[in-house]
Coordinates of C-alpha atoms in Angstrom, one line a residue:
M84 CA -2.3 7.0 -25.0
D85 CA -0.4 10.3 -24.3
H86 CA -3.7 11.8 -22.9
I87 CA -3.7 9.1 -20.4
Y88 CA -0.3 9.2 -19.2
Q89 CA -0.6 13.2 -18.6
H90 CA -2.6 12.3 -15.5
Y91 CA 0.0 10.3 -13.9
R92 CA 3.8 10.8 -12.8
K93 CA 6.5 9.9 -15.3
E94 CA 7.6 7.0 -12.9
E95 CA 4.0 5.5 -12.9
E96 CA 4.0 5.1 -16.7
S97 CA 5.5 1.5 -16.5
F98 CA 2.6 0.6 -14.0
V99 CA 0.0 2.1 -16.3
N100 CA 1.3 -0.1 -19.2
Q101 CA 1.1 -3.0 -16.9
V102 CA -2.4 -2.5 -16.0
F103 CA -3.3 -2.3 -19.8
D104 CA -1.5 -5.6 -20.2
W105 CA -3.8 -7.2 -17.6
V106 CA -6.7 -5.8 -19.2
N107 CA -5.8 -6.9 -22.7
Q108 CA -4.9 -10.6 -21.2
V109 CA -8.3 -10.9 -19.7
E110 CA -10.1 -9.5 -22.7
N111 CA -8.2 -11.8 -25.0
T112 CA -8.4 -15.0 -22.8
Y113 CA -11.7 -14.6 -21.1
V114 CA -9.9 -15.7 -17.9
A115 CA -9.9 -13.7 -14.7
Y116 CA -6.5 -12.0 -13.6
T117 CA -5.5 -11.7 -10.1
T118 CA -2.8 -8.8 -9.6
P119 CA 0.0 -8.5 -7.2
F120 CA -0.7 -6.6 -4.0
L121 CA -1.3 -3.0 -4.9
T122 CA -0.8 0.2 -2.8
P123 CA -3.6 2.4 -2.3
R124 CA -2.4 4.7 -5.1
E125 CA -1.8 1.8 -7.3
A126 CA -5.4 0.5 -6.6
M127 CA -6.7 4.2 -7.5
I128 CA -5.0 3.8 -10.8
V129 CA -6.4 0.5 -11.6
K130 CA -10.0 1.8 -10.9
Q131 CA -9.5 4.8 -12.9
L132 CA -8.2 2.9 -16.0
L133 CA -10.8 0.4 -15.9
A134 CA -13.8 3.0 -15.0
N135 CA -15.2 3.0 -18.6
N136 CA -14.6 -0.6 -19.6
E137 CA -18.0 -2.1 -19.6
D138 CA -16.8 -5.7 -20.5
L139 CA -14.7 -6.1 -17.4
R140 CA -15.4 -6.4 -13.6
L141 CA -13.1 -5.3 -10.9
Y142 CA -12.8 -6.5 -7.3
F143 CA -10.5 -5.8 -4.4
D144 CA -9.5 -7.8 -1.4
G145 CA -6.7 -7.6 1.3
A146 CA -8.1 -10.3 3.5
Y147 CA -9.6 -8.0 6.1
P148 CA -11.6 -4.8 5.9
K149 CA -9.8 -1.6 5.0
A150 CA -6.8 -3.3 4.2
E151 CA -3.8 -1.1 3.1
R152 CA -2.5 -3.4 0.4
Q153 CA -5.0 -5.3 -1.5
R154 CA -4.9 -7.6 -4.4
A155 CA -7.6 -6.9 -7.5
V156 CA -9.3 -9.5 -9.7
I157 CA -10.1 -8.3 -13.2
S158 CA -12.7 -10.5 -14.7
P159 CA -15.0 -11.0 -17.5
L160 CA -18.5 -10.2 -16.9
Y161 CA -19.8 -13.8 -16.8
Y162 CA -17.3 -14.8 -14.2
E163 CA -18.2 -15.1 -10.5
V164 CA -15.4 -14.0 -8.4
Q165 CA -14.7 -16.1 -5.3
A166 CA -12.5 -15.6 -2.3
K167 CA -9.9 -18.1 -3.6
D168 CA -9.3 -16.1 -6.7
F169 CA -7.6 -13.4 -4.7
Q170 CA -4.9 -16.1 -3.7
L171 CA -4.4 -14.6 -0.3
Q172 CA -2.9 -16.5 2.9
S173 CA -2.9 -15.3 6.3
L174 CA 0.2 -16.3 8.4
R175 CA 0.7 -15.9 12.3
I176 CA 4.2 -15.3 13.5
N177 CA 4.7 -17.4 16.7
F178 CA 7.7 -16.0 18.8
P179 CA 8.6 -15.6 22.4
S180 CA 6.7 -12.3 23.1
K181 CA 7.6 -12.0 26.7
F182 CA 11.4 -11.9 25.7
A183 CA 11.5 -10.4 22.2
D184 CA 10.3 -7.4 20.5
L185 CA 9.5 -7.4 16.7
S186 CA 8.6 -4.7 14.5
H187 CA 7.1 -4.0 11.1
G188 CA 10.5 -3.0 9.5
K189 CA 12.1 -6.1 11.1
I190 CA 9.5 -8.5 9.8
L191 CA 9.4 -6.8 6.3
G192 CA 13.1 -6.8 6.0
T193 CA 13.3 -10.6 6.7
L194 CA 10.6 -11.5 4.3
L195 CA 12.3 -9.6 1.6
S196 CA 15.9 -11.1 2.3
T197 CA 14.3 -14.4 1.2
G198 CA 14.3 -13.1 -2.3
I199 CA 10.4 -12.6 -2.3
D200 CA 9.1 -9.4 -4.3
R201 CA 7.5 -6.6 -2.1
D202 CA 4.3 -6.9 -4.2
R203 CA 3.7 -10.5 -3.0
I204 CA 3.5 -9.4 0.6
G205 CA 0.3 -7.6 1.8
D206 CA -0.3 -6.0 5.1
I207 CA 1.6 -6.7 8.3
I208 CA -0.7 -6.5 11.2
T209 CA -0.3 -6.1 15.1
D210 CA -2.4 -5.4 18.0
N211 CA 0.7 -4.3 20.0
V212 CA 1.4 -7.9 21.2
D213 CA 1.0 -10.4 18.4
W214 CA 1.9 -10.2 14.6
H215 CA 0.3 -11.5 11.6
L216 CA 0.6 -11.0 7.9
V217 CA -1.1 -11.6 4.5
V218 CA 0.9 -13.1 1.6
D219 CA 0.4 -14.6 -1.9
D220 CA -0.7 -18.1 -1.1
R221 CA 1.9 -19.2 -3.6
I222 CA 4.7 -18.4 -1.4
S223 CA 3.3 -19.2 2.1
D224 CA 4.9 -22.7 2.3
Y225 CA 8.3 -21.2 1.2
L226 CA 8.2 -18.5 3.9
I227 CA 7.2 -21.1 6.5
Q228 CA 10.3 -22.9 5.5
Q229 CA 12.7 -20.0 5.2
V230 CA 11.7 -17.7 8.1
T231 CA 12.9 -19.2 11.2
K232 CA 14.4 -16.0 12.8
I233 CA 13.5 -12.4 12.7
S234 CA 16.4 -10.2 13.8
N235 CA 17.8 -12.5 16.7
V236 CA 14.5 -13.9 17.6
G237 CA 13.6 -17.4 16.8
V238 CA 10.1 -17.5 15.0
H239 CA 7.7 -19.9 13.5
L240 CA 5.2 -18.8 10.8
E241 CA 1.8 -20.9 10.5
T242 CA -1.0 -20.5 8.4
I243 CA -4.4 -19.2 9.8
D244 CA -7.7 -18.5 8.4
S245 CA -8.5 -15.0 7.4
D246 CA -11.2 -14.8 10.1
Q247 CA -8.6 -15.3 12.7
L248 CA -6.6 -12.2 11.5
L249 CA -5.9 -9.6 14.1
L250 CA -7.7 -6.3 13.9
P251 CA -5.1 -3.6 13.6
S252 CA -4.6 -1.4 16.7
E253 CA -4.1 1.5 14.5
T254 CA -6.5 4.4 14.5
W255 CA -6.7 6.7 11.4
V256 CA -7.7 10.2 12.1
E257 CA -9.2 12.4 9.4
E258 CA -7.8 16.0 9.4
T259 CA -7.9 19.1 7.2
V260 CA -4.5 20.4 5.9
I261 CA -3.7 23.6 4.2
A262 CA -0.6 23.5 1.9
S263 CA 0.8 26.0 -0.5
S264 CA 1.9 23.0 -2.9
M265 CA 1.7 19.2 -3.3
R266 CA 5.5 18.9 -2.9
L267 CA 6.6 16.3 -0.5
D268 CA 8.7 18.6 2.0
T269 CA 5.6 21.0 2.1
L270 CA 3.2 18.3 3.1
V271 CA 5.4 16.7 5.6
S272 CA 6.2 20.0 7.1
N273 CA 2.6 21.1 7.3
V274 CA 1.2 17.6 8.4
Y275 CA 3.6 17.4 11.3
N276 CA 3.9 21.0 11.9
F277 CA 7.7 21.7 11.8
S278 CA 9.8 23.7 9.5
R279 CA 10.3 22.9 5.8
Q280 CA 14.0 22.7 6.3
R281 CA 13.5 20.1 8.8
A282 CA 11.1 18.3 6.3
K283 CA 13.9 18.5 3.7
D284 CA 16.4 17.3 6.1
S285 CA 14.1 14.3 7.0
I286 CA 13.7 13.4 3.4
H287 CA 17.5 13.7 2.6
S288 CA 18.3 11.4 5.7
G289 CA 16.1 8.5 4.2
L290 CA 13.3 8.9 6.9
V291 CA 10.5 9.5 4.4
K292 CA 8.8 6.8 2.3
V293 CA 6.2 7.3 -0.3
N294 CA 4.0 4.2 -1.0
F295 CA 6.6 2.1 1.3
V296 CA 9.6 3.1 -0.9
E297 CA 12.2 5.4 0.4
V298 CA 12.5 8.8 -1.5
D299 CA 15.2 11.5 -1.5
R300 CA 13.4 14.2 -3.6
P301 CA 11.8 17.0 -1.4
D302 CA 10.1 18.3 -4.7
L303 CA 8.5 15.2 -5.4
E304 CA 4.6 15.8 -6.1
V305 CA 2.4 13.8 -3.9
G306 CA -0.8 12.6 -5.4
L307 CA -4.3 11.0 -4.2
Q308 CA -3.9 7.9 -2.2
D309 CA -0.2 8.3 -1.9
I310 CA 0.8 7.0 1.6
V311 CA 3.6 9.1 3.0
S312 CA 5.4 7.7 6.2
L313 CA 8.0 9.6 8.4
R314 CA 9.9 7.3 10.7
K315 CA 8.9 7.8 14.4
F316 CA 6.1 10.1 13.4
G317 CA 3.7 7.8 11.6
R318 CA 2.1 8.1 8.1
F319 CA -0.7 9.9 6.2
W320 CA -2.5 9.9 2.9
I321 CA -4.4 12.3 1.0
V322 CA -8.1 11.2 0.6
A323 CA -9.0 14.1 -1.4
I324 CA -8.2 17.9 -2.7
E325 CA -11.2 19.9 -1.3
G326 CA -10.5 23.1 -3.1
V327 CA -8.3 26.2 -2.9
T328 CA -8.2 28.9 -0.3
R329 CA -8.3 32.7 -1.2
K330 CA -4.5 32.5 -1.0
D331 CA -4.5 29.8 -3.6
N332 CA -3.4 27.3 -1.0
Y333 CA -4.7 23.7 -1.3
R334 CA -7.3 22.6 1.1
L335 CA -6.5 18.8 1.7
K336 CA -8.5 16.1 3.4
I337 CA -6.2 13.5 5.0
N338 CA -6.1 10.4 6.9
K339 CA -3.3 10.4 9.6
L340 CA -1.8 7.9 11.6
E341 CA 0.5 8.7 14.7
S342 CA 3.2 6.2 15.8
K343 CA 2.6 4.6 19.2

């Protein structure tokens, strides 16, 4: 097992163990297992750990194409996975849009204040006017009952079919970035073209998240599929490490989303 852990960060060991528990459960019971919502980094880890398992199949769905947070279904070979196995429910947030302004942070904060774990909530989507979200279908009725106000805005949640989901207004742009290391402060500095000190200050000020979790370590090593977000600037994630330059810098392919 040690040779497997060496490919991942120390703080990811518990997630790796969890994936093995899921795999063992499916292999022992012959029943498909639906995971919580996974970040792109977690989804990558699941794919890697199951890559050589010839007895199981792996599927992903986040309710719409290119969803950031998706659920996986791990199933025996014989099992035909269906849409209902992902246990997804789409919700519309009804609110007086002419008189109120919602944001991703306000919506997520309200959902979490109901006691729901983050991994039971998928993407929160907007077209810059309306807001939709994807959740674990087992908590949709609870959220509809509990969430009647976001910030000081009265709201009403209602279920919708997945084919009614908004298409995000966000556009990801592929870029190449040269970086001397995979440190968080180095990448934030290079991607947003400001000083390393400013990047460190932003991290220490709580403005930077990795995989949607606030971090305070400038020396954190960022890996493939990690989503890095900087408040008021947007977010990016590393698609691939394409090589090393003559000066031993990393040549990185990233997807970058700028705040609007």
